[in-house]
JSON list of C-alpha atoms in Angstrom, two decimals:
[
{"chain": "A", "resi": 1, "resn": "UNK", "atom": "CA", "xyz": [-0.22, 4.46, 62.10]},
{"chain": "A", "resi": 2, "resn": "UNK", "atom": "CA", "xyz": [-2.86, 7.13, 62.64]},
{"chain": "A", "resi": 3, "resn": "UNK", "atom": "CA", "xyz": [-1.45, 10.62, 62.09]},
{"chain": "A", "resi": 4, "resn": "UNK", "atom": "CA", "xyz": [-2.99, 14.05, 61.76]},
{"chain": "A", "resi": 5, "resn": "UNK", "atom": "CA", "xyz": [-5.05, 14.13, 58.60]},
{"chain": "A", "resi": 6, "resn": "UNK", "atom": "CA", "xyz": [-3.24, 17.11, 57.10]},
{"chain": "A", "resi": 7, "resn": "UNK", "atom": "CA", "xyz": [0.29, 15.60, 57.06]},
{"chain": "A", "resi": 8, "resn": "UNK", "atom": "CA", "xyz": [-0.44, 11.86, 56.77]},
{"chain": "A", "resi": 9, "resn": "UNK", "atom": "CA", "xyz": [0.20, 11.84, 53.01]},
{"chain": "A", "resi": 10, "resn": "UNK", "atom": "CA", "xyz": [3.73, 13.22, 53.38]},
{"chain": "A", "resi": 11, "resn": "UNK", "atom": "CA", "xyz": [4.71, 11.50, 56.65]},
{"chain": "A", "resi": 12, "resn": "UNK", "atom": "CA", "xyz": [3.09, 8.10, 56.19]},
{"chain": "A", "resi": 13, "resn": "UNK", "atom": "CA", "xyz": [0.10, 6.67, 57.97]},
{"chain": "A", "resi": 14, "resn": "UNK", "atom": "CA", "xyz": [-3.54, 7.72, 57.82]},
{"chain": "A", "resi": 15, "resn": "UNK", "atom": "CA", "xyz": [-5.45, 10.77, 58.99]},
{"chain": "A", "resi": 16, "resn": "UNK", "atom": "CA", "xyz": [-8.62, 8.75, 59.35]},
{"chain": "A", "resi": 17, "resn": "UNK", "atom": "CA", "xyz": [-9.27, 5.09, 59.77]},
{"chain": "A", "resi": 18, "resn": "UNK", "atom": "CA", "xyz": [-12.38, 2.93, 59.46]},
{"chain": "A", "resi": 19, "resn": "UNK", "atom": "CA", "xyz": [-12.29, 0.42, 62.30]},
{"chain": "A", "resi": 20, "resn": "UNK", "atom": "CA", "xyz": [-14.51, -2.45, 63.39]},
{"chain": "A", "resi": 21, "resn": "UNK", "atom": "CA", "xyz": [-15.27, -3.27, 67.00]},
{"chain": "A", "resi": 22, "resn": "UNK", "atom": "CA", "xyz": [-17.44, -5.84, 68.70]},
{"chain": "A", "resi": 23, "resn": "UNK", "atom": "CA", "xyz": [-20.02, -3.44, 70.20]},
{"chain": "A", "resi": 24, "resn": "UNK", "atom": "CA", "xyz": [-19.91, -0.84, 67.42]},
{"chain": "A", "resi": 25, "resn": "UNK", "atom": "CA", "xyz": [-20.25, -2.21, 63.90]},
{"chain": "A", "resi": 26, "resn": "UNK", "atom": "CA", "xyz": [-18.03, 0.32, 62.13]},
{"chain": "A", "resi": 27, "resn": "UNK", "atom": "CA", "xyz": [-16.47, 3.46, 63.47]},
{"chain": "A", "resi": 28, "resn": "UNK", "atom": "CA", "xyz": [-14.16, 6.12, 62.13]},
{"chain": "A", "resi": 29, "resn": "UNK", "atom": "CA", "xyz": [-11.41, 7.96, 63.97]},
{"chain": "A", "resi": 30, "resn": "UNK", "atom": "CA", "xyz": [-10.35, 11.25, 62.34]},
{"chain": "A", "resi": 31, "resn": "UNK", "atom": "CA", "xyz": [-7.31, 13.03, 63.78]},
{"chain": "A", "resi": 32, "resn": "UNK", "atom": "CA", "xyz": [-6.71, 16.71, 62.94]},
{"chain": "A", "resi": 33, "resn": "UNK", "atom": "CA", "xyz": [-4.04, 19.12, 64.16]},
{"chain": "A", "resi": 34, "resn": "UNK", "atom": "CA", "xyz": [-4.56, 22.82, 64.59]},
{"chain": "A", "resi": 35, "resn": "UNK", "atom": "CA", "xyz": [-2.43, 25.77, 63.67]},
{"chain": "A", "resi": 36, "resn": "UNK", "atom": "CA", "xyz": [-1.78, 27.77, 66.84]},
{"chain": "A", "resi": 37, "resn": "UNK", "atom": "CA", "xyz": [1.64, 26.94, 68.37]},
{"chain": "A", "resi": 38, "resn": "UNK", "atom": "CA", "xyz": [2.07, 24.01, 65.98]},
{"chain": "A", "resi": 39, "resn": "UNK", "atom": "CA", "xyz": [4.31, 23.58, 62.99]},
{"chain": "A", "resi": 40, "resn": "UNK", "atom": "CA", "xyz": [2.67, 24.51, 59.72]},
{"chain": "A", "resi": 41, "resn": "UNK", "atom": "CA", "xyz": [-0.14, 22.15, 58.84]},
{"chain": "A", "resi": 42, "resn": "UNK", "atom": "CA", "xyz": [-2.76, 22.35, 56.14]},
{"chain": "A", "resi": 43, "resn": "UNK", "atom": "CA", "xyz": [-6.26, 23.71, 56.73]},
{"chain": "A", "resi": 44, "resn": "UNK", "atom": "CA", "xyz": [-7.91, 21.38, 59.27]},
{"chain": "A", "resi": 45, "resn": "UNK", "atom": "CA", "xyz": [-11.45, 22.31, 58.17]},
{"chain": "A", "resi": 46, "resn": "UNK", "atom": "CA", "xyz": [-10.72, 21.26, 54.58]},
{"chain": "A", "resi": 47, "resn": "UNK", "atom": "CA", "xyz": [-9.23, 18.02, 55.87]},
{"chain": "A", "resi": 48, "resn": "UNK", "atom": "CA", "xyz": [-12.33, 17.40, 58.00]},
{"chain": "A", "resi": 49, "resn": "UNK", "atom": "CA", "xyz": [-14.67, 18.06, 55.09]},
{"chain": "A", "resi": 50, "resn": "UNK", "atom": "CA", "xyz": [-12.76, 15.59, 52.91]},
{"chain": "A", "resi": 51, "resn": "UNK", "atom": "CA", "xyz": [-12.95, 12.85, 55.54]},
{"chain": "A", "resi": 52, "resn": "UNK", "atom": "CA", "xyz": [-16.60, 13.53, 56.39]},
{"chain": "A", "resi": 53, "resn": "UNK", "atom": "CA", "xyz": [-17.46, 13.37, 52.68]},
{"chain": "A", "resi": 54, "resn": "UNK", "atom": "CA", "xyz": [-15.71, 10.00, 52.57]},
{"chain": "A", "resi": 55, "resn": "UNK", "atom": "CA", "xyz": [-17.17, 8.62, 55.81]},
{"chain": "A", "resi": 56, "resn": "UNK", "atom": "CA", "xyz": [-20.77, 9.60, 56.57]},
{"chain": "A", "resi": 57, "resn": "UNK", "atom": "CA", "xyz": [-22.38, 8.99, 59.94]},
{"chain": "A", "resi": 58, "resn": "UNK", "atom": "CA", "xyz": [-25.19, 6.46, 59.57]},
{"chain": "A", "resi": 59, "resn": "UNK", "atom": "CA", "xyz": [-24.10, 5.50, 56.06]},
{"chain": "A", "resi": 60, "resn": "UNK", "atom": "CA", "xyz": [-20.45, 4.44, 56.19]},
{"chain": "A", "resi": 61, "resn": "UNK", "atom": "CA", "xyz": [-19.98, 4.34, 59.96]},
{"chain": "A", "resi": 62, "resn": "UNK", "atom": "CA", "xyz": [-22.06, 3.94, 63.10]},
{"chain": "A", "resi": 63, "resn": "UNK", "atom": "CA", "xyz": [-19.71, 6.14, 65.15]},
{"chain": "A", "resi": 64, "resn": "UNK", "atom": "CA", "xyz": [-17.34, 8.93, 64.08]},
{"chain": "A", "resi": 65, "resn": "UNK", "atom": "CA", "xyz": [-14.81, 10.39, 66.52]},
{"chain": "A", "resi": 66, "resn": "UNK", "atom": "CA", "xyz": [-12.89, 13.55, 65.66]},
{"chain": "A", "resi": 67, "resn": "UNK", "atom": "CA", "xyz": [-9.72, 13.87, 67.77]},
{"chain": "A", "resi": 68, "resn": "UNK", "atom": "CA", "xyz": [-8.68, 17.54, 67.77]},
{"chain": "A", "resi": 69, "resn": "UNK", "atom": "CA", "xyz": [-5.00, 17.94, 68.61]},
{"chain": "A", "resi": 70, "resn": "UNK", "atom": "CA", "xyz": [-4.61, 21.63, 69.35]},
{"chain": "A", "resi": 71, "resn": "UNK", "atom": "CA", "xyz": [-3.36, 24.12, 71.90]},
{"chain": "A", "resi": 72, "resn": "UNK", "atom": "CA", "xyz": [-6.18, 26.67, 72.06]},
{"chain": "A", "resi": 73, "resn": "UNK", "atom": "CA", "xyz": [-9.61, 25.91, 73.50]},
{"chain": "A", "resi": 74, "resn": "UNK", "atom": "CA", "xyz": [-11.13, 28.22, 70.89]},
{"chain": "A", "resi": 75, "resn": "UNK", "atom": "CA", "xyz": [-9.76, 26.08, 68.05]},
{"chain": "A", "resi": 76, "resn": "UNK", "atom": "CA", "xyz": [-11.23, 22.95, 69.59]},
{"chain": "A", "resi": 77, "resn": "UNK", "atom": "CA", "xyz": [-14.60, 24.58, 70.28]},
{"chain": "A", "resi": 78, "resn": "UNK", "atom": "CA", "xyz": [-14.82, 25.78, 66.69]},
{"chain": "A", "resi": 79, "resn": "UNK", "atom": "CA", "xyz": [-14.35, 22.20, 65.46]},
{"chain": "A", "resi": 80, "resn": "UNK", "atom": "CA", "xyz": [-17.06, 20.98, 67.81]},
{"chain": "A", "resi": 81, "resn": "UNK", "atom": "CA", "xyz": [-19.58, 23.42, 66.41]},
{"chain": "A", "resi": 82, "resn": "UNK", "atom": "CA", "xyz": [-18.36, 22.89, 62.82]},
{"chain": "A", "resi": 83, "resn": "UNK", "atom": "CA", "xyz": [-18.90, 19.12, 63.09]},
{"chain": "A", "resi": 84, "resn": "UNK", "atom": "CA", "xyz": [-22.09, 19.25, 65.18]},
{"chain": "A", "resi": 85, "resn": "UNK", "atom": "CA", "xyz": [-24.65, 16.83, 63.79]},
{"chain": "A", "resi": 86, "resn": "UNK", "atom": "CA", "xyz": [-22.15, 15.21, 61.39]},
{"chain": "A", "resi": 87, "resn": "UNK", "atom": "CA", "xyz": [-20.09, 13.17, 63.89]},
{"chain": "A", "resi": 88, "resn": "UNK", "atom": "CA", "xyz": [-20.70, 11.30, 67.14]},
{"chain": "A", "resi": 89, "resn": "UNK", "atom": "CA", "xyz": [-18.00, 13.05, 69.17]},
{"chain": "A", "resi": 90, "resn": "UNK", "atom": "CA", "xyz": [-15.35, 15.76, 69.02]},
{"chain": "A", "resi": 91, "resn": "UNK", "atom": "CA", "xyz": [-12.74, 15.23, 71.74]},
{"chain": "A", "resi": 92, "resn": "UNK", "atom": "CA", "xyz": [-9.74, 17.47, 72.25]},
{"chain": "A", "resi": 93, "resn": "UNK", "atom": "CA", "xyz": [-6.23, 16.38, 73.07]},
{"chain": "A", "resi": 94, "resn": "UNK", "atom": "CA", "xyz": [-2.74, 17.90, 73.42]},
{"chain": "A", "resi": 95, "resn": "UNK", "atom": "CA", "xyz": [-3.05, 20.27, 76.39]},
{"chain": "A", "resi": 96, "resn": "UNK", "atom": "CA", "xyz": [-2.78, 17.31, 78.83]},
{"chain": "A", "resi": 97, "resn": "UNK", "atom": "CA", "xyz": [-5.29, 18.67, 81.38]},
{"chain": "A", "resi": 98, "resn": "UNK", "atom": "CA", "xyz": [-8.84, 17.25, 81.38]},
{"chain": "A", "resi": 99, "resn": "UNK", "atom": "CA", "xyz": [-11.51, 19.92, 81.07]},
{"chain": "A", "resi": 100, "resn": "UNK", "atom": "CA", "xyz": [-14.92, 19.81, 82.76]},
{"chain": "A", "resi": 101, "resn": "UNK", "atom": "CA", "xyz": [-16.97, 20.92, 79.75]},
{"chain": "A", "resi": 102, "resn": "UNK", "atom": "CA", "xyz": [-18.27, 17.64, 78.34]},
{"chain": "A", "resi": 103, "resn": "UNK", "atom": "CA", "xyz": [-21.73, 18.12, 76.82]},
{"chain": "A", "resi": 104, "resn": "UNK", "atom": "CA", "xyz": [-23.89, 17.15, 73.88]},
{"chain": "A", "resi": 105, "resn": "UNK", "atom": "CA", "xyz": [-24.08, 19.99, 71.37]},
{"chain": "A", "resi": 106, "resn": "UNK", "atom": "CA", "xyz": [-27.49, 21.02, 69.94]},
{"chain": "A", "resi": 107, "resn": "UNK", "atom": "CA", "xyz": [-27.06, 18.89, 66.78]},
{"chain": "A", "resi": 108, "resn": "UNK", "atom": "CA", "xyz": [-26.19, 15.74, 68.74]},
{"chain": "A", "resi": 109, "resn": "UNK", "atom": "CA", "xyz": [-22.38, 15.70, 68.80]},
{"chain": "A", "resi": 110, "resn": "UNK", "atom": "CA", "xyz": [-20.65, 14.96, 72.12]},
{"chain": "A", "resi": 111, "resn": "UNK", "atom": "CA", "xyz": [-17.92, 17.50, 72.87]},
{"chain": "A", "resi": 112, "resn": "UNK", "atom": "CA", "xyz": [-15.09, 17.94, 75.40]},
{"chain": "A", "resi": 113, "resn": "UNK", "atom": "CA", "xyz": [-12.29, 20.47, 74.96]},
{"chain": "A", "resi": 114, "resn": "UNK", "atom": "CA", "xyz": [-9.61, 18.12, 76.32]},
{"chain": "A", "resi": 115, "resn": "UNK", "atom": "CA", "xyz": [-9.93, 14.59, 77.68]},
{"chain": "A", "resi": 116, "resn": "UNK", "atom": "CA", "xyz": [-6.56, 14.84, 79.44]},
{"chain": "A", "resi": 117, "resn": "UNK", "atom": "CA", "xyz": [-3.43, 12.76, 79.26]},
{"chain": "A", "resi": 118, "resn": "UNK", "atom": "CA", "xyz": [-2.77, 9.26, 80.48]},
{"chain": "A", "resi": 119, "resn": "UNK", "atom": "CA", "xyz": [0.15, 9.65, 82.85]},
{"chain": "A", "resi": 120, "resn": "UNK", "atom": "CA", "xyz": [1.46, 11.08, 86.11]},
{"chain": "A", "resi": 121, "resn": "UNK", "atom": "CA", "xyz": [-0.23, 14.37, 87.08]},
{"chain": "A", "resi": 122, "resn": "UNK", "atom": "CA", "xyz": [2.29, 15.33, 89.81]},
{"chain": "A", "resi": 123, "resn": "UNK", "atom": "CA", "xyz": [4.27, 17.21, 87.17]},
{"chain": "A", "resi": 124, "resn": "UNK", "atom": "CA", "xyz": [3.99, 19.91, 84.51]},
{"chain": "A", "resi": 125, "resn": "UNK", "atom": "CA", "xyz": [2.06, 18.46, 81.54]},
{"chain": "A", "resi": 126, "resn": "UNK", "atom": "CA", "xyz": [3.83, 15.11, 81.81]},
{"chain": "A", "resi": 127, "resn": "UNK", "atom": "CA", "xyz": [7.35, 16.42, 82.45]},
{"chain": "A", "resi": 128, "resn": "UNK", "atom": "CA", "xyz": [9.44, 16.62, 85.62]},
{"chain": "A", "resi": 129, "resn": "UNK", "atom": "CA", "xyz": [8.10, 19.60, 87.57]},
{"chain": "A", "resi": 130, "resn": "UNK", "atom": "CA", "xyz": [11.46, 20.82, 88.90]},
{"chain": "A", "resi": 131, "resn": "UNK", "atom": "CA", "xyz": [13.04, 21.16, 85.46]},
{"chain": "A", "resi": 132, "resn": "UNK", "atom": "CA", "xyz": [9.87, 22.56, 83.88]},
{"chain": "A", "resi": 133, "resn": "UNK", "atom": "CA", "xyz": [9.63, 25.20, 86.62]},
{"chain": "A", "resi": 134, "resn": "UNK", "atom": "CA", "xyz": [13.22, 26.33, 86.01]},
{"chain": "A", "resi": 135, "resn": "UNK", "atom": "CA", "xyz": [12.50, 26.90, 82.32]},
{"chain": "A", "resi": 136, "resn": "UNK", "atom": "CA", "xyz": [9.69, 29.39, 82.96]},
{"chain": "A", "resi": 137, "resn": "UNK", "atom": "CA", "xyz": [12.05, 31.92, 84.53]},
{"chain": "A", "resi": 138, "resn": "UNK", "atom": "CA", "xyz": [14.41, 32.05, 81.55]},
{"chain": "A", "resi": 139, "resn": "UNK", "atom": "CA", "xyz": [14.34, 33.38, 78.05]},
{"chain": "A", "resi": 140, "resn": "UNK", "atom": "CA", "xyz": [16.67, 30.61, 76.89]},
{"chain": "A", "resi": 141, "resn": "UNK", "atom": "CA", "xyz": [15.74, 26.94, 77.10]},
{"chain": "A", "resi": 142, "resn": "UNK", "atom": "CA", "xyz": [17.22, 25.15, 80.09]},
{"chain": "A", "resi": 143, "resn": "UNK", "atom": "CA", "xyz": [17.85, 21.52, 80.78]},
{"chain": "A", "resi": 144, "resn": "UNK", "atom": "CA", "xyz": [16.00, 19.06, 78.55]},
{"chain": "A", "resi": 145, "resn": "UNK", "atom": "CA", "xyz": [12.63, 18.06, 79.97]},
{"chain": "A", "resi": 146, "resn": "UNK", "atom": "CA", "xyz": [12.34, 14.46, 81.13]},
{"chain": "A", "resi": 147, "resn": "UNK", "atom": "CA", "xyz": [9.11, 12.51, 81.51]},
{"chain": "A", "resi": 148, "resn": "UNK", "atom": "CA", "xyz": [7.45, 12.27, 84.91]},
{"chain": "A", "resi": 149, "resn": "UNK", "atom": "CA", "xyz": [7.56, 8.78, 86.35]},
{"chain": "A", "resi": 150, "resn": "UNK", "atom": "CA", "xyz": [4.93, 8.64, 89.11]},
{"chain": "A", "resi": 151, "resn": "UNK", "atom": "CA", "xyz": [1.69, 6.70, 89.23]},
{"chain": "A", "resi": 152, "resn": "UNK", "atom": "CA", "xyz": [-0.37, 7.32, 86.13]},
{"chain": "A", "resi": 153, "resn": "UNK", "atom": "CA", "xyz": [-3.97, 8.37, 85.69]},
{"chain": "A", "resi": 154, "resn": "UNK", "atom": "CA", "xyz": [-6.02, 7.04, 82.79]},
{"chain": "A", "resi": 155, "resn": "UNK", "atom": "CA", "xyz": [-8.11, 9.90, 81.36]},
{"chain": "A", "resi": 156, "resn": "UNK", "atom": "CA", "xyz": [-10.73, 9.85, 78.65]},
{"chain": "A", "resi": 157, "resn": "UNK", "atom": "CA", "xyz": [-14.44, 10.05, 77.98]},
{"chain": "A", "resi": 158, "resn": "UNK", "atom": "CA", "xyz": [-17.33, 7.65, 77.43]},
{"chain": "A", "resi": 159, "resn": "UNK", "atom": "CA", "xyz": [-19.82, 8.62, 74.75]},
{"chain": "A", "resi": 160, "resn": "UNK", "atom": "CA", "xyz": [-23.18, 6.87, 74.56]},
{"chain": "A", "resi": 161, "resn": "UNK", "atom": "CA", "xyz": [-24.80, 7.07, 71.13]},
{"chain": "A", "resi": 162, "resn": "UNK", "atom": "CA", "xyz": [-28.16, 6.41, 69.53]},
{"chain": "A", "resi": 163, "resn": "UNK", "atom": "CA", "xyz": [-27.93, 3.09, 67.64]},
{"chain": "A", "resi": 164, "resn": "UNK", "atom": "CA", "xyz": [-30.07, 4.43, 64.81]},
{"chain": "A", "resi": 165, "resn": "UNK", "atom": "CA", "xyz": [-28.40, 7.81, 64.14]},
{"chain": "A", "resi": 166, "resn": "UNK", "atom": "CA", "xyz": [-24.91, 7.46, 65.61]},
{"chain": "A", "resi": 167, "resn": "UNK", "atom": "CA", "xyz": [-25.37, 10.81, 67.38]},
{"chain": "A", "resi": 168, "resn": "UNK", "atom": "CA", "xyz": [-24.55, 11.22, 71.06]},
{"chain": "A", "resi": 169, "resn": "UNK", "atom": "CA", "xyz": [-26.98, 10.74, 73.90]},
{"chain": "A", "resi": 170, "resn": "UNK", "atom": "CA", "xyz": [-24.45, 11.52, 76.62]},
{"chain": "A", "resi": 171, "resn": "UNK", "atom": "CA", "xyz": [-20.79, 12.06, 77.43]},
{"chain": "A", "resi": 172, "resn": "UNK", "atom": "CA", "xyz": [-19.03, 11.52, 80.72]},
{"chain": "A", "resi": 173, "resn": "UNK", "atom": "CA", "xyz": [-15.40, 11.72, 81.82]},
{"chain": "A", "resi": 174, "resn": "UNK", "atom": "CA", "xyz": [-13.21, 8.83, 82.88]},
{"chain": "A", "resi": 175, "resn": "UNK", "atom": "CA", "xyz": [-10.34, 9.34, 85.31]},
{"chain": "A", "resi": 176, "resn": "UNK", "atom": "CA", "xyz": [-8.90, 6.22, 86.93]},
{"chain": "A", "resi": 177, "resn": "UNK", "atom": "CA", "xyz": [-5.89, 5.80, 89.22]},
{"chain": "A", "resi": 178, "resn": "UNK", "atom": "CA", "xyz": [-3.17, 8.24, 90.09]},
{"chain": "A", "resi": 179, "resn": "UNK", "atom": "CA", "xyz": [-3.68, 11.60, 91.77]},
{"chain": "A", "resi": 180, "resn": "UNK", "atom": "CA", "xyz": [-6.76, 13.07, 90.08]},
{"chain": "A", "resi": 181, "resn": "UNK", "atom": "CA", "xyz": [-10.22, 12.68, 91.56]},
{"chain": "A", "resi": 182, "resn": "UNK", "atom": "CA", "xyz": [-11.77, 9.56, 90.03]},
{"chain": "A", "resi": 183, "resn": "UNK", "atom": "CA", "xyz": [-14.64, 9.79, 87.57]},
{"chain": "A", "resi": 184, "resn": "UNK", "atom": "CA", "xyz": [-16.26, 6.74, 86.02]}
]
């Protein structure tokens, strides 16, 4: 299974994977976790450098996606700029709420701070809203959070790339079904 690159060696799985798809000859998915509000993980920039030395855009892969699992927008933005021109896309995850900042960075990397979750949005980041709301007024944890069970929304992004370079031409959001305004 794909895990964050920094802990994959000790927890099993891979932090990056070379995949083959019908419309994209070879693509790489690199998953990194960031430090703020997360358990201790190794330096994500060092992990990125190691994977990007191993998989080079245009040489080893036609498309490289960096999935940034982090809490702070600033952490995710720093990865976007750090990887600009070396990967096709940097897409954030973890905060559950899709952001409206998808753009192609100056070096040709598509970027979005968070593509959002796939699930019910009539809740608090995927959990039952009544229980989550009760927890915010306490210093001690309350009842265990349960998952929301309403109609789900599929969230993500579509990145169009240049066939020759693997760099992004455009990025657009996808939101299908559920309660959020659709985007296709």
